[in-house]
Tab-separated table of C-alpha atoms in Angstrom:
chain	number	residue	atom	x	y	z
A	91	UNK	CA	33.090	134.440	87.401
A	92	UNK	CA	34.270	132.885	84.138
A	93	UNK	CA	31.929	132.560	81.107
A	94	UNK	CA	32.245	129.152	79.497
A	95	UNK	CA	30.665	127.794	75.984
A	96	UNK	CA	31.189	124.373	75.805
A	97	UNK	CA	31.266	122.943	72.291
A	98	UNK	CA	30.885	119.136	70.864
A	99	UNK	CA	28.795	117.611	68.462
A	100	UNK	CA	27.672	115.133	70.960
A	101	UNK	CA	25.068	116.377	73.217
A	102	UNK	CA	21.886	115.452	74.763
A	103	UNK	CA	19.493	113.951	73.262
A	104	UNK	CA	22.332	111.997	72.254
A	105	UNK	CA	23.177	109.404	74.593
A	106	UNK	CA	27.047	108.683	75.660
A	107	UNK	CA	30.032	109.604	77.870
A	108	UNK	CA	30.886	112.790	76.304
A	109	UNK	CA	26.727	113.467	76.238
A	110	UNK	CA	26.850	112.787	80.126
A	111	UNK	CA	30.753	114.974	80.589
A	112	UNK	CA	29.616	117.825	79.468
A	113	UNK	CA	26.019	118.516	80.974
A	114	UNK	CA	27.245	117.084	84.573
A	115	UNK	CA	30.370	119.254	84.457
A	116	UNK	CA	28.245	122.376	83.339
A	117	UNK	CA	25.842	121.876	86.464
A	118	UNK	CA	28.296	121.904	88.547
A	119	UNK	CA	30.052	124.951	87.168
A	120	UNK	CA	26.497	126.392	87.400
A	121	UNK	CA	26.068	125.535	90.849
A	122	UNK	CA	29.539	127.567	91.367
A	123	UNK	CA	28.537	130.757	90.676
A	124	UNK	CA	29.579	130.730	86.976
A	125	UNK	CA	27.921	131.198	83.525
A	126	UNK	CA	27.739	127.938	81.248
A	127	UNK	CA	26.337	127.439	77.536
A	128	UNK	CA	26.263	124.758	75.153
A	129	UNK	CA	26.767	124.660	71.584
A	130	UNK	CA	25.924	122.020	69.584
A	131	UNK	CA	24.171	121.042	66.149
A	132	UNK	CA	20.529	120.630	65.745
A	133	UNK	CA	19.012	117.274	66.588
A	134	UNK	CA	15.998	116.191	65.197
A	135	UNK	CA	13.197	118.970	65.808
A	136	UNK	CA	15.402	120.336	68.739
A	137	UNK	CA	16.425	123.611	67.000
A	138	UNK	CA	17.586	126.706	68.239
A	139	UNK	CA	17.568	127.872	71.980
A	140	UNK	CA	16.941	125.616	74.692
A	141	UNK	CA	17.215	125.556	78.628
A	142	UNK	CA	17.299	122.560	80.446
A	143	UNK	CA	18.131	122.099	84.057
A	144	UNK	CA	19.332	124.511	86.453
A	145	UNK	CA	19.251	127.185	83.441
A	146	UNK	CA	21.623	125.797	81.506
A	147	UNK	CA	21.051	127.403	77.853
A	148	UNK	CA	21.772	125.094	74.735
A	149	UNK	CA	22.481	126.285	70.811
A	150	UNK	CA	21.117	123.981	68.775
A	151	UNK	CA	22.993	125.042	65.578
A	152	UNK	CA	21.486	125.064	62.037
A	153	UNK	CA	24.428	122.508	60.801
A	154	UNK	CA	24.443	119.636	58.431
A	155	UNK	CA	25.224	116.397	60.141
A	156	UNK	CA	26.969	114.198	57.334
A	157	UNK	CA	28.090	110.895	59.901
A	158	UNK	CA	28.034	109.661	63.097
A	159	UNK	CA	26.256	112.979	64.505
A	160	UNK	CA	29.312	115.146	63.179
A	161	UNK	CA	28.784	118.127	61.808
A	162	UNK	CA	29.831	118.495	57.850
A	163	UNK	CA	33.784	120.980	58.326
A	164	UNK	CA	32.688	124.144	56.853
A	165	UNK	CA	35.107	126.445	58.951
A	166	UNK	CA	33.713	129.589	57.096
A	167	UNK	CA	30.121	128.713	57.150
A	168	UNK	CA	30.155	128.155	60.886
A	169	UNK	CA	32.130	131.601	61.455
A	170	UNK	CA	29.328	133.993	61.493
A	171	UNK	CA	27.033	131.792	63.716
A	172	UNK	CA	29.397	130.976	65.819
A	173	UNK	CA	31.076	134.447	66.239
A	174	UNK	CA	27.487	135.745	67.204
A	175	UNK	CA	27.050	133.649	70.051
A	176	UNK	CA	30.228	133.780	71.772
A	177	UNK	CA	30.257	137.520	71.353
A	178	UNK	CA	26.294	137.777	72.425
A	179	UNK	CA	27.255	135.288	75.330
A	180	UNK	CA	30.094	137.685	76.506
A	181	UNK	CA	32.488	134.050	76.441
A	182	UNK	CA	35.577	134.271	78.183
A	183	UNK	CA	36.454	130.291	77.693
A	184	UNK	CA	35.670	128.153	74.960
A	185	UNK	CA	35.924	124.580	75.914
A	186	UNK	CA	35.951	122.000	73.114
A	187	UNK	CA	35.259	118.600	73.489
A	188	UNK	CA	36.033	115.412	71.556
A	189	UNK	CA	38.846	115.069	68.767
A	190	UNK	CA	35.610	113.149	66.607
A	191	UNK	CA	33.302	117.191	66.824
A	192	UNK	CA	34.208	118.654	63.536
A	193	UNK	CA	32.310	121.434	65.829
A	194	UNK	CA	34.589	121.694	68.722
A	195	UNK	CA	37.811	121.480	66.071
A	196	UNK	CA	36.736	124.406	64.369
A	197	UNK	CA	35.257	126.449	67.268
A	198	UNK	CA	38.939	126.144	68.977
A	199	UNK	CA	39.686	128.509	65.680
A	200	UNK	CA	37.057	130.731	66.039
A	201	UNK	CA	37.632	131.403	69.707
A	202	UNK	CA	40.761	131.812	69.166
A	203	UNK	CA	40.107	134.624	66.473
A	204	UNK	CA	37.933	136.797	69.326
A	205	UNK	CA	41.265	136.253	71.542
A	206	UNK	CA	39.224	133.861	73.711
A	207	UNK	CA	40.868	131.366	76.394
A	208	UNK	CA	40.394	128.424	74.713
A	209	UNK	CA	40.541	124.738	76.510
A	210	UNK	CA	40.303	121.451	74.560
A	211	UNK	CA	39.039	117.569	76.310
A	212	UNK	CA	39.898	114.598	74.233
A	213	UNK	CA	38.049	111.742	75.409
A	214	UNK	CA	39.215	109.246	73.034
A	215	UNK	CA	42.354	107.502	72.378
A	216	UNK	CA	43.651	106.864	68.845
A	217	UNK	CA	45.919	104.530	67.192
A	218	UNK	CA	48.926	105.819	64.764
A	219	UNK	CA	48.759	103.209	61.518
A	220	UNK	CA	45.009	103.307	60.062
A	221	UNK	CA	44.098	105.889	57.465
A	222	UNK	CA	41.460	107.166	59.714
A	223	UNK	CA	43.881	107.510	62.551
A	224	UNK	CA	46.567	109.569	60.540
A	225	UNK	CA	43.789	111.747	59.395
A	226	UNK	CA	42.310	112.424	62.853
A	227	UNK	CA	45.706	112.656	64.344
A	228	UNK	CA	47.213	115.545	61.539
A	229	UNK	CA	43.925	117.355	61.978
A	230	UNK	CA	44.226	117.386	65.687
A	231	UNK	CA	47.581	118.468	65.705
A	232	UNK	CA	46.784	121.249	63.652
A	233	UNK	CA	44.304	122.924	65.511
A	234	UNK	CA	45.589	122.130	68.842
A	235	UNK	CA	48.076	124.699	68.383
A	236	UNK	CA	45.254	127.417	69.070
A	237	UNK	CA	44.299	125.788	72.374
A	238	UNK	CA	45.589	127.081	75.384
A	239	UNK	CA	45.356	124.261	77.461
A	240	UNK	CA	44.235	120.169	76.968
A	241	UNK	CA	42.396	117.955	79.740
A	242	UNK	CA	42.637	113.997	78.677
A	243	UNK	CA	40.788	111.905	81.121
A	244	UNK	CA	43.660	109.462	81.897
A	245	UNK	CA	47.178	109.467	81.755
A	246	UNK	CA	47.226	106.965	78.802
A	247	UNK	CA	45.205	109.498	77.174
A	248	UNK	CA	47.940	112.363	78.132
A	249	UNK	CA	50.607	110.074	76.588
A	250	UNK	CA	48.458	109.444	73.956
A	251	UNK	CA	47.398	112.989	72.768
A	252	UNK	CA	51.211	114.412	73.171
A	253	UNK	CA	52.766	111.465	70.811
A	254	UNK	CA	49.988	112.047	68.421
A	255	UNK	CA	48.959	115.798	68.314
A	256	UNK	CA	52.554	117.463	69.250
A	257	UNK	CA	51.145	118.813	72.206
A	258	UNK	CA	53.954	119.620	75.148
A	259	UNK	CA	52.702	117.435	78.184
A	260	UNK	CA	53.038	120.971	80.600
A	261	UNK	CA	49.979	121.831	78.310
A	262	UNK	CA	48.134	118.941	78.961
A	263	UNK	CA	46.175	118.170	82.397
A	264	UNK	CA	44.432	114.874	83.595
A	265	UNK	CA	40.915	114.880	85.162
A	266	UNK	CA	39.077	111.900	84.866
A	267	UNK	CA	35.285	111.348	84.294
A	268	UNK	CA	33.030	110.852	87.328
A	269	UNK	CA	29.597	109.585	87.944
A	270	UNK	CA	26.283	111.379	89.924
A	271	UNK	CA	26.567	108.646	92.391
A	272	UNK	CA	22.972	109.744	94.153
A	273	UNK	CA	21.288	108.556	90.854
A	274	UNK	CA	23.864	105.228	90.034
A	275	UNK	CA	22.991	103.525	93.314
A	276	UNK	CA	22.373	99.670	93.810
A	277	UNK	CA	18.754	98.636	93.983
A	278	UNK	CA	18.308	97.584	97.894
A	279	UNK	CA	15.447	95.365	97.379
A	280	UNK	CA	17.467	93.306	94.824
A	281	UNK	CA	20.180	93.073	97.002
A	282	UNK	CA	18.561	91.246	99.805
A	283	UNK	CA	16.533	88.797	97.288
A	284	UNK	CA	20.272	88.080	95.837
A	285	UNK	CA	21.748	87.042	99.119
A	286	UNK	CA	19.371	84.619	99.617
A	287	UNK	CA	18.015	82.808	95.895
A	288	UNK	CA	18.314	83.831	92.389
A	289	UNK	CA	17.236	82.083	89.160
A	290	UNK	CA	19.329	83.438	86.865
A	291	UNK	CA	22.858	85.730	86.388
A	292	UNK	CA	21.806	88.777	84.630
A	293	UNK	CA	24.897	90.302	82.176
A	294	UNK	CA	24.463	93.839	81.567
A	295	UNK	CA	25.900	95.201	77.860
A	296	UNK	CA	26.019	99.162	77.869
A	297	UNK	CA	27.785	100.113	74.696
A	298	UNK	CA	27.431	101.861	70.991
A	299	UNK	CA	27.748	98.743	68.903
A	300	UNK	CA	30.724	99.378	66.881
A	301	UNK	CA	33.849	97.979	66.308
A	302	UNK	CA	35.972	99.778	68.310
A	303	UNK	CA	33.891	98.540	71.484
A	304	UNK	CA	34.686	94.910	70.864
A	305	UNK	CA	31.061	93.832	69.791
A	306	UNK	CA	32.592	91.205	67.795
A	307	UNK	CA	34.087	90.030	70.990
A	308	UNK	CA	31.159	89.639	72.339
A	309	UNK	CA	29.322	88.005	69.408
A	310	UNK	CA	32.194	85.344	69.662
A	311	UNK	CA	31.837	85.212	73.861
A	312	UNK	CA	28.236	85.111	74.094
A	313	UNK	CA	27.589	81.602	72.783
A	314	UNK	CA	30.037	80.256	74.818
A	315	UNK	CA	29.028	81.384	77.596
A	316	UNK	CA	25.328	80.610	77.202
A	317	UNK	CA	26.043	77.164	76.368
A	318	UNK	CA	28.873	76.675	79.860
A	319	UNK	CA	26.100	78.308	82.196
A	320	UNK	CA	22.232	77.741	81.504
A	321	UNK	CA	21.522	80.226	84.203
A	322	UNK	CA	22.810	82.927	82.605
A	323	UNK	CA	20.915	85.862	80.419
A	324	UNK	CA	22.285	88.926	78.665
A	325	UNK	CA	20.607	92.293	78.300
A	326	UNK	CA	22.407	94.436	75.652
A	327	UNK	CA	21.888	98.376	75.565
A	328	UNK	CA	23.043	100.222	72.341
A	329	UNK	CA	22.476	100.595	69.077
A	330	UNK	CA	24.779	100.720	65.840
A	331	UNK	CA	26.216	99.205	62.775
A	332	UNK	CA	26.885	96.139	64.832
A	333	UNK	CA	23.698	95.402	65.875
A	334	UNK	CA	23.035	93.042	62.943
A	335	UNK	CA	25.841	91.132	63.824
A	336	UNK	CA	24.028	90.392	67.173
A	337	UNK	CA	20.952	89.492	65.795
A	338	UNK	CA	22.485	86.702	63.385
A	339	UNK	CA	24.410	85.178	66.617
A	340	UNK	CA	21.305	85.174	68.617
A	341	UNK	CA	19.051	83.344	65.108
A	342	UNK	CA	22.275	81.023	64.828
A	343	UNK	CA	22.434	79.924	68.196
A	344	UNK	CA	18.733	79.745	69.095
A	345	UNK	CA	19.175	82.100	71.650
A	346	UNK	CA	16.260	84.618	72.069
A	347	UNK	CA	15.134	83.616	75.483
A	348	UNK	CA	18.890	84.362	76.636
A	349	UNK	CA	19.833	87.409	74.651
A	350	UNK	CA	17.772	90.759	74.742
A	351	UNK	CA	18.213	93.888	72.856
A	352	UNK	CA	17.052	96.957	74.130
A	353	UNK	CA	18.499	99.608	71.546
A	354	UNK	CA	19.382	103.216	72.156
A	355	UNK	CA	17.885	104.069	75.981
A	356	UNK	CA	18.476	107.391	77.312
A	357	UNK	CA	20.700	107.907	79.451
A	358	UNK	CA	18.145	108.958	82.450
A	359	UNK	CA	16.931	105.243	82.242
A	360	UNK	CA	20.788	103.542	82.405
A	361	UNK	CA	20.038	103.393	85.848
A	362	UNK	CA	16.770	101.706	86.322
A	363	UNK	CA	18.776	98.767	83.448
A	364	UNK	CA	21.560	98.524	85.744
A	365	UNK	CA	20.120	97.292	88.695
A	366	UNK	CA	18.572	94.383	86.500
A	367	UNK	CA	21.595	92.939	86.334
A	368	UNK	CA	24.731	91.128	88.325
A	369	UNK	CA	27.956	91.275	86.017
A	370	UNK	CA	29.066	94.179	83.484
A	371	UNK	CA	30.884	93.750	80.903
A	372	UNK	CA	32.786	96.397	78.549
A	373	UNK	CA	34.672	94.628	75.359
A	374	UNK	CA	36.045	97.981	73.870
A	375	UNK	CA	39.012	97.640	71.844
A	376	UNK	CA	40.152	101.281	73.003
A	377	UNK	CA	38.834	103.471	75.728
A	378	UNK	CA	40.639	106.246	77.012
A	379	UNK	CA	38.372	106.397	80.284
A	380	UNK	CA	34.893	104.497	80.247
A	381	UNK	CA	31.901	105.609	81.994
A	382	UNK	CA	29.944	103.181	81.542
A	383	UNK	CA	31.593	100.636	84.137
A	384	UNK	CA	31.965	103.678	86.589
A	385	UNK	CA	28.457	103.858	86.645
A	386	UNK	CA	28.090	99.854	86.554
A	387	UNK	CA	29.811	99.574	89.869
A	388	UNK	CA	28.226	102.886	91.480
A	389	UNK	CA	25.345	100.267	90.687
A	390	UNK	CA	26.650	97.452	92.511
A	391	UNK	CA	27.492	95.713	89.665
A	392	UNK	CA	30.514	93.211	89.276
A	393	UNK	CA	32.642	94.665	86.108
A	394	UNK	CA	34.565	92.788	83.345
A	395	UNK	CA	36.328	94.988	80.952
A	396	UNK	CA	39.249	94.755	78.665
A	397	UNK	CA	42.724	95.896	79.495
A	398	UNK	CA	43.043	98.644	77.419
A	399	UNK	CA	44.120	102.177	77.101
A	400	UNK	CA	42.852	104.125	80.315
A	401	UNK	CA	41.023	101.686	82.066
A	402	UNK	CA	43.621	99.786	84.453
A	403	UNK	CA	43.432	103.438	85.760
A	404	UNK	CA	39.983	103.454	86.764
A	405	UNK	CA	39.280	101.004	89.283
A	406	UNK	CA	42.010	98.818	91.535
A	407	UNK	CA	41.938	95.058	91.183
A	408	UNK	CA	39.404	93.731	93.816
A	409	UNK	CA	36.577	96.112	91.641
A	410	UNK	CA	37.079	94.804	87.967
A	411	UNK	CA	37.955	91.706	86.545
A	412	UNK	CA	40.809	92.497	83.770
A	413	UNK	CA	40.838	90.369	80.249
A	414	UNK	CA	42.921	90.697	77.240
A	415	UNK	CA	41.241	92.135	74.345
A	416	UNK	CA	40.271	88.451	73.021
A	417	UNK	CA	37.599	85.648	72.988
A	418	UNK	CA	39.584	83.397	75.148
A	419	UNK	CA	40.605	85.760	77.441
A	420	UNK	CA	37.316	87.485	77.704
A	421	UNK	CA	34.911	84.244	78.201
A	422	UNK	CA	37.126	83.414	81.023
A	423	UNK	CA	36.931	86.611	82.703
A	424	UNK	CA	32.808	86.122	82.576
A	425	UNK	CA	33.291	83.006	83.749
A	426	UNK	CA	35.403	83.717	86.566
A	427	UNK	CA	32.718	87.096	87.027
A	428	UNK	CA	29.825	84.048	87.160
A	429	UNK	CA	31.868	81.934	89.795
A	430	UNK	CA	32.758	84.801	92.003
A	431	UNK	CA	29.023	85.865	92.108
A	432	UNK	CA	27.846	82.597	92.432
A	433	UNK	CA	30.153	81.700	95.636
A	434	UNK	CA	29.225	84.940	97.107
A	435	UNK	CA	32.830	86.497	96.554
A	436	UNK	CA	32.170	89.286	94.094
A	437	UNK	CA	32.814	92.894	95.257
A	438	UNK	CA	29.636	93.778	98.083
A	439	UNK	CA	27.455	95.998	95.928
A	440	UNK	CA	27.329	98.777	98.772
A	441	UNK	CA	31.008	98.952	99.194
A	442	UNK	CA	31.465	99.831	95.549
A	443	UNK	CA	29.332	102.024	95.412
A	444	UNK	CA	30.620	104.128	98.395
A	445	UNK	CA	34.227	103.345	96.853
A	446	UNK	CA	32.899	105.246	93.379
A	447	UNK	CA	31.238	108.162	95.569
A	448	UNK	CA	34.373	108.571	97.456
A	449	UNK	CA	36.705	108.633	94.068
A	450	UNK	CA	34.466	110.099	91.579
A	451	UNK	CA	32.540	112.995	92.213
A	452	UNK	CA	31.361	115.589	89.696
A	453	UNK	CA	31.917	118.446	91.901
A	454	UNK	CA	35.906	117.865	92.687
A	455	UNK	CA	36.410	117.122	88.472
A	456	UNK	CA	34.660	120.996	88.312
A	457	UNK	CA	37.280	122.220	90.643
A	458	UNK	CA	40.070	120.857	89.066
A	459	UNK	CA	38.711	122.127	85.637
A	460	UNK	CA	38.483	125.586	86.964
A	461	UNK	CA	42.063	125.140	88.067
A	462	UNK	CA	42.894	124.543	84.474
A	463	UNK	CA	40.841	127.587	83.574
A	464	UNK	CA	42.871	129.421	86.071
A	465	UNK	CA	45.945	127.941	84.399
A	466	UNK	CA	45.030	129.474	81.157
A	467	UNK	CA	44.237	132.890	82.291
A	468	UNK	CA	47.694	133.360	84.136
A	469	UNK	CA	49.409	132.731	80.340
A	470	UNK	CA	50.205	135.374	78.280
A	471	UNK	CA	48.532	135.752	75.446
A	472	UNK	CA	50.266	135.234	72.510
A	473	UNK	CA	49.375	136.766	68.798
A	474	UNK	CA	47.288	134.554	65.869
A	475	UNK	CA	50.782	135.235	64.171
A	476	UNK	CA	52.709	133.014	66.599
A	477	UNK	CA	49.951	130.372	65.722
A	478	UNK	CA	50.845	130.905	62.241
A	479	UNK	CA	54.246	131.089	62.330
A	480	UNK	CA	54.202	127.597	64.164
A	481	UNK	CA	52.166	125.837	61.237
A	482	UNK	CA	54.386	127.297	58.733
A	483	UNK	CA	57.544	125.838	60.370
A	484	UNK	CA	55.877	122.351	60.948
A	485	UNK	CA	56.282	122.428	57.028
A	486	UNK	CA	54.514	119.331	56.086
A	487	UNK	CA	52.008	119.741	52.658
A	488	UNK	CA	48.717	119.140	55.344
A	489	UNK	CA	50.092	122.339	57.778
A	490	UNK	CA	50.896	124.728	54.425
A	491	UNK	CA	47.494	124.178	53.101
A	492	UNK	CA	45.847	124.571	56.862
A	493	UNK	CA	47.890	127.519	57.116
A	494	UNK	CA	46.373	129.146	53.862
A	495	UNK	CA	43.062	127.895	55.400
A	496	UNK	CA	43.466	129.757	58.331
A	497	UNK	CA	44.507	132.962	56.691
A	498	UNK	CA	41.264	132.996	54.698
A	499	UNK	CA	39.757	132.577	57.956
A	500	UNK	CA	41.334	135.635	59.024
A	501	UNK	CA	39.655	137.323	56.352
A	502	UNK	CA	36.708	135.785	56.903
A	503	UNK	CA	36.990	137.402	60.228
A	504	UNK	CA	37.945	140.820	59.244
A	505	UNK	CA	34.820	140.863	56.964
A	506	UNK	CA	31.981	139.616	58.973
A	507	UNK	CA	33.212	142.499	61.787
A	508	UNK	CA	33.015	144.877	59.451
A	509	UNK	CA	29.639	143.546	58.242
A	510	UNK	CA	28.689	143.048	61.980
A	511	UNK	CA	30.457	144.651	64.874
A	512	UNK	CA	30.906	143.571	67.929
A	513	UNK	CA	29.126	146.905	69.172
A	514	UNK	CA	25.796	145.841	67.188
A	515	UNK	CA	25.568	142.179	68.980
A	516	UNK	CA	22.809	142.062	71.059
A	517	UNK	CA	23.996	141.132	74.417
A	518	UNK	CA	22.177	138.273	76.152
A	519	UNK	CA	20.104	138.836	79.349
A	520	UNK	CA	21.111	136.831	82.508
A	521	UNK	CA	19.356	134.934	84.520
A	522	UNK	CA	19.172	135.457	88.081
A	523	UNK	CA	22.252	133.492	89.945
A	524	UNK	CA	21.006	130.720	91.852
């Protein structure tokens, strides 16, 4: 039995694909026999200990969100806390998640400080020219070298994370996302009142709105499309910084009757949206592996997306309608979505959905993660000093001053098990195995 903490700044009651990842992969490792827990930052009032289903205990951590539900880097601060619960836990694995969790970044440290297994899943892909990017990338790079093993959820993601973190592809393993397909299931009902009338085309919009998933795309699209097809409606799901931009298309175009935002839903209602609707589209800009039109066609839904990063992995071509990352390209692929489902061509709802169940299933992306943890355990473990040694030949200005960051960390260590032994950590109790 292996004892896992998984670790991200994004967790429920955040909604999103790394949200959904992590608690459907820890009920599954639950339901194999093994001990799960999830550490996270405080949201909201939800502070300190929680349990949630199946007994799956959640940290809510005492940390300062400063943007985007990321946690302020502290590395020090977090040491103590941290330290306490993997040692009162009895972890065996830490498993990070998400390059954006300053949380998962630094807890890939810590673990690695208690000589913990330590596992790292990037669900993003990044680009090599922005400031951002370069930032992201050196950080990554950095503290990838105390991981013992990466998952990426596609292969462009694999490519991805070894040209821009330094990582040797043997250390780096792909399991995609999947989808509960007994909850994503098309609406029956809906199904037979489609085959014979309908009075409009429902377009379902699932998506933070930010830049990077093409909302601007759609603010350009939308209009078009509304004014080629008078049948058609959109429902948009998300919130974000792109919102507004929404709003003043729908004003400037007189479209309110044809245009509804919902904002932020959680994710327990996605379903119940889905089934409203006939065509899904995903405008990202990037996506390593997207959930969102997984779930979509476990829903019956016909999907448009972008061709970009991971997705041409996801689906093959009689499932989703491919577009280039452009208004031209993406209006057409609607509109060719809109005639397809309006000459009774577009993929049979039921057929997707058993194609998803067949592909995607939580509990075989578990077993192949426990392979990986498998993986890491066979590996010899090799000294903090290797680490070190490894960031001091790197030589660049960013890996010198991480190095000296990670040597006070070392100190940091030294001190707080002197102030608190391991031997004086309350052990937690277990609950009964299911």
């Amino acid at each position: 039995m292996y004892r896992i903490c998984m670790v991200s700044d994004f967790f429920y009651p955040n909604s999103g694909g790394v949200e959904s990842h992590i608690f459907q992969l820890s009920q599954c490792l639950l339901n194999f026999g093994h001990k799960v827990v999830v550490l996270t930052h405080a949201y909201g009032d939800r502070k300190g200990v929680r349990y949630m289903s199946n007994g799956l205990k959640v940290y809510y951590a005492p940390f300062l969100v400063i943007y985007n539900q990321c946690t302020m880097p502290t590395l020090f601060c977090s040491l103590p806390l941290v330290r306490n619960i993997l040692i009162r836990e009895q972890i065996d694995i830490v498993h990070s998640h998400s390059a954006f969790s300053t949380m998962a970044i630094e807890s890939l440290i810590h673990g690695k400080m208690l000589n913990l297994k330590t596992v790292f899943t990037d669900h993003s892909l990044f680009g090599f020219a922005d400031v951002s990017a370069i930032i992201t990338n050196q950080l990554l790079r950095m503290s990838l070298i105390f991981a013992n093993a990466v998952i990426c959820v596609s292969h462009v993601g694999k490519e991805n994370t070894a040209l821009r973190a330094g990582v040797v592809p043997e250390k780096i393993f792909v399991i995609p996302n999947a989808v509960d397909a007994d909850t994503f299931k098309p609406d029956s009902d809906r199904i037979k009142k489609t085959n014979h009338h309908h009075n409009h085309i429902t377009i379902i919009v699932v998506s933070r709105l930010v830049y990077r998933k093409g909302i601007d795309l759609l603010v350009e699209a939308i209009p078009k499309i509304c004014d080629t097809y008078e049948d058609v409606k959109f429902l948009i799901v998300g919130d974000g910084p792109k919102r507004v931009n929404i709003e003043q298309m729908v004003e400037t175009h007189g479209l309110q009757n044809r245009v509804t935002l919902m904002g932020m839903v959680k994710h327990e209602y996605i379903r119940d949206i889905l089934v409203q609707g006939d065509i899904f589209v995903n405008s990202s800009l990037t996506e390593a592996f997207c959930m969102a039109i997984i779930e979509a066609a476990s829903c019956g839904l016909q999907v448009v997306s972008t061709n970009v990063g991971g997705i041409p992995e996801v689906f093959p071509d009689d499932l989703i309608i491919l577009t280039e990352p452009n208004r031209e390209s993406l209006t057409e692929g609607i509109s060719l979505a809109i005639r397809k489902f309006r000459n009774k061509s577009a993929p049979n709802p039921i057929e997707s959905h058993k194609w998803v169940r067949e592909h995607y299933r939580w509990k075989n992306i578990a077993q192949r993660t426990l392979k990986v943890y498998d993986r890491v355990f066979q590996d010899v473990d090799e000294p903090i000093t290797s680490s070190l040694n490894r960031l001091w030949k790197l030589g660049s200005v960013c890996d010198i001053l991480m190095l000296f960051v990670i040597v006070i960390e070392l100190l940091s260590f030294r001190l707080w098990s002197y102030l608190m032994p391991k031997e004086k950590i309350d052990k937690a109790s277990e609950l009964a195995s299911h």
